[in-house]
Structures are given as C-alpha cells and as structure tokens.
Short mmCIF file of C-alpha atoms and ligand atoms in Angstrom, two decimals:
data_model
loop_
_atom_site.label_atom_id
_atom_site.label_comp_id
_atom_site.label_asym_id
_atom_site.label_seq_id
_atom_site.Cartn_x
_atom_site.Cartn_y
_atom_site.Cartn_z
CA UNK A 139 125.53 66.84 89.39
CA UNK A 140 128.47 69.34 88.92
CA UNK A 141 130.85 67.82 86.68
CA UNK A 142 132.51 71.42 85.98
CA UNK A 143 135.87 70.04 84.62
CA UNK A 144 136.72 72.83 82.57
CA UNK A 145 138.24 74.87 85.48
CA UNK A 146 139.36 74.59 88.72
CA UNK A 147 137.01 74.48 91.80
CA UNK A 148 138.64 76.22 94.79
CA UNK A 149 137.35 74.39 98.00
CA UNK A 150 138.71 76.54 100.88
CA UNK A 151 139.11 74.61 104.23
CA UNK A 152 140.65 77.39 106.22
CA UNK A 153 137.84 77.26 108.66
CA UNK A 154 138.12 73.60 109.29
CA UNK A 155 141.63 72.29 108.61
CA UNK A 156 143.19 75.61 108.88
CA UNK A 157 141.57 76.10 112.33
CA UNK A 158 143.40 72.86 113.25
CA UNK A 159 146.50 74.50 113.45
CA UNK A 160 147.72 74.59 117.02
CA UNK A 161 146.46 77.88 118.50
CA UNK A 162 144.40 79.07 115.55
CA UNK A 163 140.97 78.97 117.34
CA UNK A 164 138.65 81.35 115.94
CA UNK A 165 135.34 82.48 117.50
CA UNK A 166 132.08 82.29 115.59
CA UNK A 167 132.31 86.13 114.55
CA UNK A 168 135.55 85.64 113.47
CA UNK A 169 134.51 82.80 111.32
CA UNK A 170 131.67 84.53 109.91
CA UNK A 171 133.99 87.71 108.93
CA UNK A 172 136.43 85.04 107.34
CA UNK A 173 133.55 83.36 105.43
CA UNK A 174 132.15 86.41 104.14
CA UNK A 175 135.73 87.41 102.86
CA UNK A 176 136.49 84.01 101.42
CA UNK A 177 132.98 84.72 99.47
CA UNK A 178 134.50 87.92 98.18
CA UNK A 179 137.43 86.33 97.10
CA UNK A 180 135.23 84.06 95.02
CA UNK A 181 135.87 80.41 96.53
CA UNK A 182 133.50 77.86 95.19
CA UNK A 183 133.19 75.98 98.54
CA UNK A 184 134.02 76.79 102.04
CA UNK A 185 134.30 73.86 104.56
CA UNK A 186 133.05 75.90 107.36
CA UNK A 187 133.78 73.31 109.96
CA UNK A 188 133.04 69.77 111.60
CA UNK A 189 129.58 70.17 113.14
CA UNK A 190 129.76 67.05 115.18
CA UNK A 191 132.94 67.84 116.83
CA UNK A 192 131.51 70.64 119.28
CA UNK A 193 128.53 72.99 119.68
CA UNK A 194 130.60 75.92 118.91
CA UNK A 195 131.60 74.17 115.41
CA UNK A 196 127.96 73.40 114.65
CA UNK A 197 126.77 76.84 115.39
CA UNK A 198 129.32 78.56 113.23
CA UNK A 199 128.57 76.11 110.29
CA UNK A 200 124.89 76.83 110.86
CA UNK A 201 125.33 80.54 110.87
CA UNK A 202 127.73 80.37 107.81
CA UNK A 203 125.25 78.28 105.91
CA UNK A 204 122.48 80.80 106.76
CA UNK A 205 124.45 84.17 106.00
CA UNK A 206 127.07 83.24 103.41
CA UNK A 207 125.34 80.22 101.99
CA UNK A 208 122.87 82.51 100.28
CA UNK A 209 121.64 82.15 96.51
CA UNK A 210 124.46 82.93 94.34
CA UNK A 211 127.13 82.39 97.03
CA UNK A 212 129.52 79.61 97.39
CA UNK A 213 128.49 76.05 98.40
CA UNK A 214 128.75 75.75 102.20
CA UNK A 215 130.36 72.27 103.43
CA UNK A 216 130.58 70.63 106.66
CA UNK A 217 132.86 67.59 107.67
CA UNK A 218 131.72 64.24 109.06
CA UNK A 219 133.11 61.14 109.65
CA UNK A 220 131.53 58.00 108.35
CA UNK A 221 129.00 57.76 111.25
CA UNK A 222 125.32 58.51 111.44
CA UNK A 223 125.73 60.88 114.19
CA UNK A 224 128.36 63.04 112.35
CA UNK A 225 126.58 63.01 108.94
CA UNK A 226 123.14 63.87 110.86
CA UNK A 227 125.02 67.07 112.68
CA UNK A 228 126.30 68.08 109.42
CA UNK A 229 122.90 67.64 107.56
CA UNK A 230 121.49 69.82 110.26
CA UNK A 231 123.97 72.57 110.27
CA UNK A 232 123.91 72.88 106.77
CA UNK A 233 120.23 73.06 106.34
CA UNK A 234 119.99 77.07 105.76
CA UNK A 235 122.52 76.88 102.91
CA UNK A 236 121.43 77.47 99.29
CA UNK A 237 124.05 75.02 98.16
CA UNK A 238 125.18 72.56 100.96
CA UNK A 239 127.82 69.73 100.69
CA UNK A 240 128.58 67.00 103.16
CA UNK A 241 132.20 65.83 103.14
CA UNK A 242 132.56 62.21 104.83
CA UNK A 243 135.85 60.50 105.24
CA UNK A 244 137.05 57.28 106.41
CA UNK A 245 140.89 56.23 106.38
CA UNK A 246 141.99 53.79 103.74
CA UNK A 247 145.68 53.09 104.49
CA UNK A 248 146.68 49.82 106.11
CA UNK A 249 148.45 51.59 109.07
CA UNK A 250 145.33 53.62 109.93
CA UNK A 251 143.02 50.80 109.52
CA UNK A 252 145.32 48.59 112.03
CA UNK A 253 146.04 51.06 114.39
CA UNK A 254 143.49 54.00 114.54
CA UNK A 255 140.33 52.38 113.04
CA UNK A 256 141.02 48.80 114.09
CA UNK A 257 139.03 47.78 110.90
CA UNK A 258 139.80 45.41 108.16
CA UNK A 259 139.44 46.60 104.51
CA UNK A 260 136.25 44.60 103.92
CA UNK A 261 134.72 46.70 106.84
CA UNK A 262 135.79 50.05 105.31
CA UNK A 263 134.69 49.06 101.97
CA UNK A 264 131.24 48.19 103.37
CA UNK A 265 131.04 51.46 105.46
CA UNK A 266 132.31 54.04 102.85
CA UNK A 267 129.28 53.53 100.40
CA UNK A 268 126.69 53.00 103.34
CA UNK A 269 127.59 56.45 104.73
CA UNK A 270 127.82 58.16 101.31
CA UNK A 271 124.30 56.98 100.75
CA UNK A 272 123.25 58.04 104.10
CA UNK A 273 124.62 61.42 103.47
CA UNK A 274 122.66 61.60 100.11
CA UNK A 275 119.41 61.65 102.40
CA UNK A 276 120.47 65.00 103.57
CA UNK A 277 122.11 66.58 100.39
CA UNK A 278 122.54 65.98 96.77
CA UNK A 279 126.32 67.13 97.02
CA UNK A 280 128.36 64.51 98.90
CA UNK A 281 132.19 64.50 98.95
CA UNK A 282 134.00 61.20 100.12
CA UNK A 283 137.67 61.31 101.19
CA UNK A 284 139.72 58.16 101.93
CA UNK A 285 141.85 59.45 104.57
CA UNK A 286 145.81 58.89 104.00
CA UNK A 287 145.13 57.86 100.38
CA UNK A 288 148.79 59.00 99.73
CA UNK A 289 149.73 55.98 101.68
CA UNK A 290 146.82 53.45 100.80
CA UNK A 291 147.34 50.61 98.43
CA UNK A 292 146.03 51.91 95.19
CA UNK A 293 144.09 48.63 94.33
CA UNK A 294 141.98 48.95 97.54
CA UNK A 295 141.64 52.78 96.93
CA UNK A 296 140.07 52.15 93.35
CA UNK A 297 137.64 49.72 94.81
CA UNK A 298 136.53 52.16 97.68
CA UNK A 299 136.20 55.22 95.50
CA UNK A 300 134.19 52.94 92.84
CA UNK A 301 131.78 52.14 95.79
CA UNK A 302 131.69 55.62 96.98
CA UNK A 303 130.62 57.01 93.59
CA UNK A 304 128.30 54.06 93.07
CA UNK A 305 126.60 55.09 96.38
CA UNK A 306 126.37 58.93 94.92
CA UNK A 307 129.55 60.63 95.97
CA UNK A 308 129.78 63.63 93.51
CA UNK A 309 133.21 64.56 94.62
CA UNK A 310 136.08 62.06 95.48
CA UNK A 311 138.69 63.81 97.35
CA UNK A 312 142.28 62.34 97.39
CA UNK A 313 144.20 63.41 100.75
CA UNK A 314 147.92 63.23 101.22
CA UNK A 315 147.16 63.39 104.97
CA UNK A 316 150.71 63.23 106.23
CA UNK A 317 152.38 65.38 103.25
CA UNK A 318 154.30 62.03 102.31
CA UNK A 319 154.04 61.76 98.56
CA UNK A 320 156.25 63.69 95.79
CA UNK A 321 154.89 65.50 92.96
CA UNK A 322 155.42 62.62 90.45
CA UNK A 323 153.95 60.10 92.84
CA UNK A 324 150.76 62.22 93.55
CA UNK A 325 150.38 62.86 89.81
CA UNK A 326 150.68 59.18 89.04
CA UNK A 327 148.00 58.53 91.76
CA UNK A 328 145.39 60.76 90.36
CA UNK A 329 146.26 59.29 86.83
CA UNK A 330 145.73 55.59 88.21
CA UNK A 331 142.37 56.82 89.80
CA UNK A 332 141.31 58.21 86.35
CA UNK A 333 142.50 55.18 84.59
CA UNK A 334 141.22 52.43 87.11
CA UNK A 335 137.96 53.52 88.72
CA UNK A 336 135.34 52.43 86.26
CA UNK A 337 132.63 55.27 87.29
CA UNK A 338 135.10 58.03 87.63
CA UNK A 339 133.49 60.29 85.03
CA UNK A 340 130.72 60.49 87.55
CA UNK A 341 132.43 62.44 90.15
CA UNK A 342 134.85 65.49 90.29
CA UNK A 343 138.52 64.40 91.46
CA UNK A 344 139.62 66.64 94.10
CA UNK A 345 143.01 66.75 96.16
CA UNK A 346 143.78 67.59 99.48
CA UNK A 347 147.58 67.61 100.90
CA UNK A 348 149.55 68.61 103.87
CA UNK A 349 152.99 70.46 103.50
CA UNK A 350 155.04 68.25 105.91
CA UNK A 351 157.93 68.06 103.13
CA UNK A 352 157.08 71.35 101.71
CA UNK A 353 155.61 69.83 98.51
CA UNK A 354 151.61 70.41 98.82
CA UNK A 355 151.46 72.96 96.20
CA UNK A 356 153.72 71.10 93.84
CA UNK A 357 151.76 68.10 94.47
CA UNK A 358 148.39 69.84 93.59
CA UNK A 359 149.56 70.99 90.50
CA UNK A 360 150.97 68.01 89.22
CA UNK A 361 147.43 66.39 90.25
CA UNK A 362 145.79 69.37 88.09
CA UNK A 363 147.76 68.18 85.00
CA UNK A 364 146.41 64.48 85.67
CA UNK A 365 142.99 65.30 85.92
CA UNK A 366 142.52 66.61 89.57
CA UNK A 367 139.60 69.67 89.17
CA UNK A 368 139.14 70.49 92.86
CA UNK A 369 141.89 71.71 95.00
CA UNK A 370 141.34 71.97 98.85
CA UNK A 371 143.41 74.60 100.16
CA UNK A 372 143.69 77.10 103.17
CA UNK A 373 144.83 80.90 103.25
CA UNK A 374 148.27 81.60 104.08
CA UNK A 375 148.48 77.52 104.06
CA UNK A 376 147.69 77.14 107.69
CA UNK A 377 146.54 74.09 109.07
CA UNK A 378 147.47 70.85 110.96
CA UNK A 379 151.39 70.52 111.61
CA UNK A 380 153.30 72.11 108.55
CA UNK A 381 149.76 73.27 107.16
CA UNK A 382 147.79 72.92 103.96
CA UNK A 383 148.17 73.68 100.44
CA UNK A 384 148.33 77.41 100.08
CA UNK A 385 145.49 78.81 98.15
CA UNK A 386 147.15 81.93 97.07
CA UNK A 387 150.08 79.92 95.77
CA UNK A 388 147.86 77.71 93.85
CA UNK A 389 145.68 80.44 92.42
CA UNK A 390 148.51 82.57 91.35
CA UNK A 391 150.63 79.72 90.02
CA UNK A 392 147.54 78.62 87.73
CA UNK A 393 147.25 82.52 86.85
CA UNK A 394 150.82 83.46 86.26
CA UNK A 395 151.57 79.92 84.17
CA UNK A 396 148.14 79.72 82.45
CA UNK A 397 149.92 79.21 79.43
CA UNK A 398 151.57 76.15 80.72
CA UNK A 399 148.53 74.84 82.27
CA UNK A 400 145.66 75.68 79.47
CA UNK A 401 146.59 72.45 77.42
CA UNK A 402 145.59 70.35 80.33
CA UNK A 403 142.26 71.96 80.20
CA UNK A 404 141.71 71.41 76.29
CA UNK A 405 142.48 75.18 75.95
CA UNK A 406 144.91 76.73 73.44
CA UNK A 407 147.89 77.90 75.56
CA UNK A 408 147.28 81.47 74.75
CA UNK A 409 143.74 81.60 76.18
CA UNK A 410 143.14 84.51 78.81
CA UNK A 411 140.17 82.71 80.25
CA UNK A 412 141.04 82.42 84.13
CA UNK A 413 141.40 78.91 85.36
CA UNK A 414 139.48 79.84 88.79
CA UNK A 415 137.07 82.01 89.75
CA UNK A 416 138.94 83.80 92.47
CA UNK A 417 139.22 87.60 92.35
CA UNK A 418 142.78 87.66 92.98
CA UNK A 419 142.80 91.27 94.02
CA UNK A 420 141.13 90.16 97.32
CA UNK A 421 144.12 87.71 97.99
CA UNK A 422 146.04 90.02 100.14
CA UNK A 423 143.27 91.36 102.25
CA UNK A 424 142.07 87.75 103.06
CA UNK A 425 145.66 86.81 103.91
CA UNK A 426 145.88 90.04 106.40
CA UNK A 427 142.38 88.91 107.79
CA UNK A 428 143.07 85.31 108.64
CA UNK A 429 146.51 86.15 110.02
CA UNK A 430 145.19 88.88 112.44
CA UNK A 431 142.44 86.53 113.38
CA UNK A 432 144.28 83.49 114.00
CA UNK A 433 147.52 84.99 115.23
CA UNK A 434 149.50 83.28 112.78
CA UNK A 435 152.23 85.26 111.24
CA UNK A 436 152.75 85.20 107.46
CA UNK A 437 156.65 84.77 107.26
CA UNK A 438 158.04 87.85 105.40
CA UNK A 439 159.57 85.69 102.54
CA UNK A 440 156.35 83.57 101.94
CA UNK A 441 155.38 83.37 98.28
CA UNK A 442 152.56 85.82 97.16
CA UNK A 443 151.55 87.34 100.72
CA UNK A 444 154.83 87.61 102.49
CA UNK A 445 155.80 91.14 103.21
CA UNK A 446 158.95 90.85 100.86
CA UNK A 447 157.19 88.92 98.22
CA UNK A 448 157.33 92.11 95.78
CA UNK A 449 160.44 93.76 97.42
CA UNK A 450 163.66 94.39 95.77
CA UNK A 451 166.52 94.84 98.04
CA UNK A 452 169.69 94.30 95.87
CA UNK A 453 170.97 97.24 93.79
CA UNK A 454 171.13 94.95 90.73
CA UNK A 455 167.32 94.14 91.31
CA UNK A 456 166.23 97.46 91.95
CA UNK A 457 168.01 98.93 88.73
CA UNK A 458 166.36 96.13 86.73
CA UNK A 459 162.95 96.63 88.01
CA UNK A 460 163.31 100.51 87.58
CA UNK A 461 164.22 100.00 83.69
CA UNK A 462 161.35 97.47 83.47
CA UNK A 463 159.56 95.62 85.97
CA UNK A 464 159.60 92.32 84.04
CA UNK A 465 163.24 91.84 84.60
CA UNK A 466 162.54 90.51 88.17
CA UNK A 467 158.85 90.57 88.44
CA UNK A 468 156.57 87.71 87.28
CA UNK A 469 153.56 89.31 88.41
CA UNK A 470 152.21 92.70 89.46
CA UNK A 471 151.49 93.35 93.09
CA UNK A 472 148.40 94.96 92.33
CA UNK A 473 147.05 91.47 90.97
CA UNK A 474 146.86 90.35 94.52
CA UNK A 475 145.39 93.76 96.02
CA UNK A 476 148.57 95.54 96.97
CA UNK A 477 148.20 99.00 96.26
CA UNK A 478 151.09 101.34 95.45
CA UNK A 479 150.99 102.23 99.05
CA UNK A 480 150.32 105.78 98.04
CA UNK A 481 149.74 108.58 100.38
CA UNK A 482 145.76 108.78 100.34
CA UNK A 483 144.60 110.68 103.55
CA UNK A 484 145.71 113.24 105.98
CA UNK A 485 144.73 115.16 109.05
CA UNK A 486 142.24 117.11 107.05
CA UNK A 487 140.46 114.18 105.37
CA UNK A 488 136.72 113.97 106.27
CA UNK A 489 134.55 110.87 107.05
CA UNK A 490 133.44 110.87 103.52
CA UNK A 491 136.81 110.66 101.99
CA UNK A 492 137.72 108.09 104.47
CA UNK A 493 134.62 105.83 103.70
CA UNK A 494 135.20 106.26 99.91
CA UNK A 495 138.82 105.15 100.18
CA UNK A 496 137.88 102.08 102.43
CA UNK A 497 135.14 101.09 99.80
CA UNK A 498 137.95 101.32 97.06
CA UNK A 499 140.05 99.00 99.04
CA UNK A 500 137.16 96.68 99.15
CA UNK A 501 136.09 96.94 102.85
CA UNK A 502 132.24 96.38 103.20
CA UNK A 503 131.74 97.50 106.67
CA UNK A 504 128.81 98.86 108.27
CA UNK A 505 128.31 102.43 109.24
CA UNK A 506 128.71 101.78 113.13
CA UNK A 507 132.08 100.13 112.17
CA UNK A 508 132.96 103.23 109.81
CA UNK A 509 132.44 105.49 112.78
CA UNK A 510 134.70 103.45 115.02
CA UNK A 511 137.47 103.07 112.43
CA UNK A 512 137.39 106.99 111.71
CA UNK A 513 137.67 107.96 115.35
CA UNK A 514 140.91 105.66 115.09
CA UNK A 515 141.82 107.14 111.91
CA UNK A 516 141.51 111.00 113.33
CA UNK A 517 143.62 109.76 116.50
CA UNK A 518 146.22 108.27 113.92
CA UNK A 519 146.33 111.65 111.76
CA UNK A 520 147.06 113.57 114.53
CA UNK A 521 150.26 111.54 115.48
CA UNK A 522 151.22 110.56 111.86
CA UNK A 523 151.24 112.89 108.80
CA UNK A 524 150.86 110.44 106.14
CA UNK A 525 148.25 107.71 106.02
CA UNK A 526 148.75 104.90 103.55
CA UNK A 527 146.53 102.27 102.44
CA UNK A 528 148.46 99.86 104.74
CA UNK A 529 147.63 101.86 107.81
CA UNK A 530 143.93 101.90 106.73
CA UNK A 531 143.74 98.43 106.40
CA UNK A 532 145.54 97.86 109.78
CA UNK A 533 142.92 100.34 111.29
CA UNK A 534 140.06 98.52 110.04
CA UNK A 535 141.45 95.12 111.01
CA UNK A 536 142.52 95.98 114.50
CA UNK A 537 139.44 98.20 115.33
CA UNK A 538 136.89 96.76 113.81
CA UNK A 539 137.19 92.85 113.63
CA UNK A 540 137.68 92.40 117.66
CA UNK A 541 136.23 90.10 120.24
CA UNK A 542 133.68 91.61 122.44
CA UNK A 543 135.31 94.09 125.04
CA UNK A 544 134.36 92.52 128.20
CA UNK A 545 137.36 94.22 130.06
CA UNK A 546 138.13 97.54 128.51
CA UNK A 547 141.56 99.26 129.00
CA UNK A 548 140.74 102.78 129.99
CA UNK A 549 144.46 103.92 130.58
CA UNK A 550 148.12 102.53 130.48
CA UNK A 551 150.83 104.53 131.62
CA UNK A 552 154.52 103.34 131.78
CA UNK A 553 157.72 104.75 133.26
CA UNK A 554 160.85 103.02 132.00
CA UNK A 555 164.64 103.72 130.97
CA UNK A 556 168.09 102.91 131.96
CA UNK A 557 167.96 104.37 135.36
CA UNK A 558 164.51 103.16 136.38
CA UNK A 559 162.58 100.08 137.13
CA UNK A 560 159.93 99.53 134.40
CA UNK A 561 156.61 100.30 136.12
CA UNK A 562 153.32 100.22 134.63
CA UNK A 563 149.98 101.65 135.70
CA UNK A 564 146.61 100.44 134.10
CA UNK A 565 142.97 101.43 134.41
CA UNK A 566 140.49 98.65 133.33
CA UNK A 567 136.83 98.59 132.98
CA UNK A 568 135.33 95.19 134.22
CA UNK A 569 132.40 93.54 132.78
CA UNK A 570 130.35 94.64 135.74
CA UNK A 571 131.18 98.61 134.92
CA UNK A 572 133.45 99.10 137.79
CA UNK A 573 136.78 100.95 136.86
CA UNK A 574 139.88 99.21 138.77
CA UNK A 575 143.30 100.74 138.69
CA UNK A 576 146.49 98.72 139.64
CA UNK A 577 150.24 98.93 139.05
CA UNK A 578 153.27 96.49 138.68
CA UNK A 579 157.01 96.43 138.12
CA UNK A 580 158.34 94.39 135.27
CA UNK A 581 161.64 93.18 133.55
CA UNK A 582 160.60 95.72 130.69
CA UNK A 583 157.66 98.02 129.88
CA UNK A 584 155.61 95.30 128.15
CA UNK A 585 156.41 92.99 131.21
CA UNK A 586 155.15 95.65 133.58
CA UNK A 587 152.02 96.47 131.53
CA UNK A 588 151.18 92.85 131.38
CA UNK A 589 151.81 92.20 135.09
CA UNK A 590 149.60 95.20 135.96
CA UNK A 591 146.69 93.81 133.58
CA UNK A 592 147.14 90.47 135.27
CA UNK A 593 146.71 92.07 138.81
CA UNK A 594 143.10 93.45 137.63
CA UNK A 595 141.77 90.67 135.22
CA UNK A 596 142.91 87.65 137.28
CA UNK A 597 142.59 84.94 134.74
CA UNK A 598 145.89 82.85 134.91
CA UNK A 599 147.54 82.26 131.55
CA UNK A 600 150.83 81.54 129.93
CA UNK A 601 152.31 84.17 127.38
CA UNK A 602 153.59 81.96 124.73
CA UNK A 603 154.15 84.12 121.69
CA UNK A 604 154.80 88.06 121.60
CA UNK A 605 155.58 89.82 118.20
CA UNK A 606 155.83 93.16 116.78
CA UNK A 607 155.77 94.25 113.25
CA UNK A 608 155.74 97.80 111.57
CA UNK A 609 152.99 98.22 109.13
CA UNK A 610 154.59 100.95 107.25
CA UNK A 611 158.31 102.29 106.98
CA UNK A 612 159.38 105.57 109.03
CA UNK A 613 159.70 106.28 112.68
CA UNK A 614 156.05 107.10 113.17
CA UNK A 615 154.81 103.74 111.67
CA UNK A 616 152.09 101.82 113.26
CA UNK A 617 153.30 98.98 115.23
CA UNK A 618 151.10 95.80 115.02
CA UNK A 619 151.39 93.37 118.06
CA UNK A 620 150.11 89.87 117.71
CA UNK A 621 150.34 87.57 121.04
CA UNK A 622 149.23 84.21 121.92
CA UNK A 623 148.56 83.03 125.49
CA UNK A 624 147.66 79.53 126.76
CA UNK A 625 144.81 78.58 129.39
CA UNK A 626 144.15 75.01 130.18
CA UNK A 627 145.90 73.73 126.93
CA UNK A 628 143.86 76.19 124.57
CA UNK A 629 145.64 79.19 122.80
CA UNK A 630 144.13 82.44 122.46
CA UNK A 631 145.32 85.23 120.13
CA UNK A 632 145.13 88.82 120.26
CA UNK A 633 145.96 91.52 117.60
CA UNK A 634 146.28 95.45 117.97
CA UNK A 635 147.89 98.23 116.20
CA UNK A 636 149.11 101.56 117.50
CA UNK A 637 151.66 104.01 116.68
CA UNK A 638 152.82 103.54 120.47
CA UNK A 639 153.88 99.83 120.65
CA UNK A 640 153.05 99.79 124.52
CA UNK A 641 149.75 100.74 123.85
CA UNK A 642 149.29 98.38 121.08
CA UNK A 643 150.98 95.46 123.30
CA UNK A 644 148.54 96.20 126.14
CA UNK A 645 145.46 96.31 123.61
CA UNK A 646 146.59 92.84 122.27
CA UNK A 647 146.87 91.41 125.33
CA UNK A 648 143.43 92.73 126.26
CA UNK A 649 142.21 91.45 123.32
CA UNK A 650 143.33 88.09 123.90
CA UNK A 651 142.30 88.02 127.67
CA UNK A 652 138.53 88.97 126.21
CA UNK A 653 138.54 85.91 123.88
CA UNK A 654 139.83 83.84 126.87
CA UNK A 655 137.37 85.23 129.17
CA UNK A 656 134.55 84.94 126.67
CA UNK A 657 135.31 81.27 126.08
CA UNK A 658 135.28 80.68 130.01
CA UNK A 659 131.98 82.36 130.12
CA UNK A 660 130.39 80.49 127.50
CA UNK A 661 131.77 77.10 128.91
CA UNK A 662 130.24 78.18 132.10
CA UNK A 663 126.79 78.97 130.40
CA UNK A 664 127.04 75.31 128.61
CA UNK A 665 127.45 73.67 131.97
CA UNK A 666 124.77 75.52 133.69
CA UNK A 667 122.15 74.66 130.92
CA UNK A 668 123.44 71.07 131.10
CA UNK A 669 122.85 71.02 134.89
CA UNK A 670 119.28 72.65 134.40
CA UNK A 671 118.50 70.09 131.63
CA UNK A 672 119.64 67.19 134.34
CA UNK A 673 117.55 68.70 136.97
CA UNK A 674 114.49 68.97 134.66
CA UNK A 675 114.90 65.32 133.88
CA UNK A 676 115.41 64.52 137.30
CA UNK A 677 112.29 66.41 138.57
CA UNK A 678 110.17 64.99 135.97
CA UNK A 679 111.04 61.39 136.56
O1 KIV B 1256 144.26 65.53 106.00
C1 KIV B 1256 143.37 64.89 105.84
O2 KIV B 1256 143.15 63.59 105.05
C2 KIV B 1256 141.88 65.46 105.94
C3 KIV B 1256 140.28 64.74 105.63
C4 KIV B 1256 139.41 64.91 106.41
C5 KIV B 1256 140.17 65.12 104.25
O3 KIV B 1256 141.91 66.55 106.53
ZN1 ZN B 1257 143.75 67.77 106.26
#
C-alpha cells in the first residue's frame, strides 16, 4: 500500500471531471496528447475517464493505460460508480497500465440518498465496502469517494470510510461536490476524519472540490494542513459548473509558500525539498494545451497562467520591478515555463535551429510533426520579422495537435470594407477528394466566410462562441481564434492561429467542423456495427 505521506500526491482529473465542463469534449487523440503532457508535468495519478460511461471513454482510458501508464509513468485511474458493471469496465480498461487504480464512489449526503439514490444510510453502508472489495479483485489500488461528503453527516461519513478502508480502499477521497464548504469547515472535516476513523492510518486522505464559491483551492490548502495528502485537481481549474481546484494554483501555492507549509509535513520551515513531484516549468505549456484543445479560454487575470499574471501595468509597479523584481513579484515567470519571450528565430533560421528550439521549449514531437510545423514556421517568417517562443508554441499547438482533416480548406478570399458587402469565396476539399468552391455574403467578413463554408460542408450547427486573441504584441502578431459550435446538444471546439485573422477564423471553423464530422462518422459506424451484430444474432437464432 502507498502511504506516501511526506509529500503531496497530485491526482489530475482534467480528462475526467475537467472534461465534464460544458463544451470541453475531447477526442481520443487529444486525450492521449494531454495525458502525455500530464506525465511530463509529473502528476502522480491521471484520472483518464469513466470507462463505463461510453465506448469512447473506455477506449481513451485503455489507450492512455497502454501508452502513458508504462513502467515509471503515472498511475492511471478510471472512475466507476459502486456497481459491478462500472467496476468491471474500469478494471478491463485499466488492464494495460503498469500502475492502475479504480476510483469508485457513492453519495453519502442525506439529500443525495433521498432524491438521487433513493437508498437508506444502511444500504449505502453495505454497498460501499462490497464494491471496494469487488474493485480489489481487479486492482490493488482502490480509491473510494463518498460523494457530497462536504454536506454529509460526519458521523455517518466516518462509518462509511471505516468500512471502505476495512474492505481494502487505499485512498479515501473527500469531495466537496457542490463547492459549498468554507476553508475552516473543510479543514475541520479532514481533522475529524483523522481523529474519528479508527483505521485511517491505512489509507491516504485525498480531497476533491468544486469552485462554486471560488474556495476550492483555499479549502484544499486547509485540508493539507489537517492531513490531506492527495489533491484532486484539473489544469486551468476546468470542470463541472465553476470548475475544480486548479492544479497550477495548488502546486505554486505549495511551492512559493513552502516555508509556511513545511511544518505540516514535519519538515523544518527552511527545507527546500519540493512538496510535490510536479515539474513546474511544464505548467504554462500544459495550460495552453488544455485550453486550446478544450476551447476553454483562460481568463487574463487567472492566477499563475493568465496572460496578465506576470504583467505589470502601473508605472509604480514597473518602476519597482525594474529596480528589484521582488518588489512586486512573488515568483519568477520562468518557474512555470514562461520564457523571457526573447526573439529566437527568423527568416533565415534552418530546420535544425527550429527543431532545437522546440526541444528546448520542451516539445517532444515526431519528425513528421516537426516537418509540418517547420513549413508553417517558414510561412510565418515570411510575414513576421521576429518569431518569438510564444509564436513557436502557437504554431505547434495549432498545426500539430489538430483533428483529422476530413474537409480541407484550400482557399479563402474575402472582400469587405465600408463601401462593399462582405463577400467570401472558399474552396474546400471534401473527404472524397473533390474540390468544391462556393461564395456567400455576410454581415461581416468572418460571417461571410462561415456562410460560404457552410454551403460546402453542409452540417447544421450553431456557432456559440467566437474569440480572437493576439499571441504577441505588435501589428504583425499572430491571432489565435477559438470557436465553439453546437450540434444536437454537443459542443465542438476549434482552434487556429495565423497572422491573418480571417484565415485563422476559417481554419478554426474547419477544425471544429472536422471534429463534428468525425463524431458523426464514428456514431454512424457504431450504429452500423450494432445493426450487423443484431443481424448476426437474428440469422443465428
Ligand atoms: O465532485 C465529485 O464528487 C466527484 C466524485 C466522482 C469524486 O467528481
Ligand atoms: Zn467532481
């Protein structure tokens, strides 16, 4: 059993609870890319999904278990309700992982028991250990969560936790499911568990929390002071409703204020030993990757990873920072992997210099991907004199990590201005290889482009979000466009970067449409294979 209590275990649930954010749906390749980056970041546990919930989730967990859950890599975890079918699916999906964990949960608050589960306390008290024991038949490492612990009767909670540990749970996770508790209350809840669950020394105490009142990170830090040693969090704090506790905020709080936290781990305050295993220099890159793939923007004033987190606007602050950084900065931007944004490459830079710089920036991409990104870099260098690390990162994120190009944009042309009606022409190569051209008039140039694309691709959807951000300063800056569209209740995101924001807008839209089209295709394939199976059964009967 892992009772690694002398440091914090970081359990990342970006791919499970984070993906439950409205509109943050990720495809399998994107999940794999994020999982690889989480491994580079140094998280201890990746909660890769909820295998029973859909065939797609099952496959994603299985692939992540196979490729990221290798020897020396993180533990791969799958979520399961306390039912045999859920636990069995998680056990199967996790099989390839060198270190696998099943995370099983059942609610313990009276409100959930009465209205959601329609079960008595006695029933829940019987189910929890029975299902923990069942999960143990698949893996040694079992985590148990009493959902809505934050609003549960502590006395009942103690009984359920004691039973779950006795049945073999090695981690007991305390969720503030609805983000209701305050830091003092949450700390007291953890202290109460330590003091009142007789076998608590046989399990790690973990915490999980949502940010409905903006208190998730504060609650977790209070929990750490009271004995919690695993933190369940997501990159950029994405997740259900107001999100989950943000990994980058927790890690940097524990890092920057380690003198304050050290004594709670029995260390002298001045100890420099890190409190987590996270490679903080990977934080910024991970944040950008997750934001690009999910289409969920990071607000500029977001702690640690927001665009303004290290910017000093007021004259007084700038003056102070120039005299001594410590006047207004509590941490160095380089700690989270932000470079000084120096000019690194230009028009004459070769492929080797380009690849070397990508390696220095921590990108681990294949030769084929380097070739693709290099073409984009050369194209950009023709338009933009100075290419910064941020530009490079934007190129890699937008060029490499894309869904399959089922429809390909071959040409986009726009005419607009104050005396003309915005008109766009597009040429698109369809999945069958045919090139189709069409044109449309719109209320503005982007609207005209989207209308023209719709005439060719012809998949109905509602555009629900469109945003443009510049990557660097200056008139020749790269513009990054993120869009989200909805089709039959599901949201698909698209992302692209270009010095021409009309081109970026067209590419981002194609990107989202390709995601939507791929999802429609895989649904159709699933339905076909189901009907084939039905025909086989009928024929054989
Ligand atoms: O918020 C919650 O309670 C959860 C559980 C499944 C741990 O996500
Ligand atoms: Zn949750």
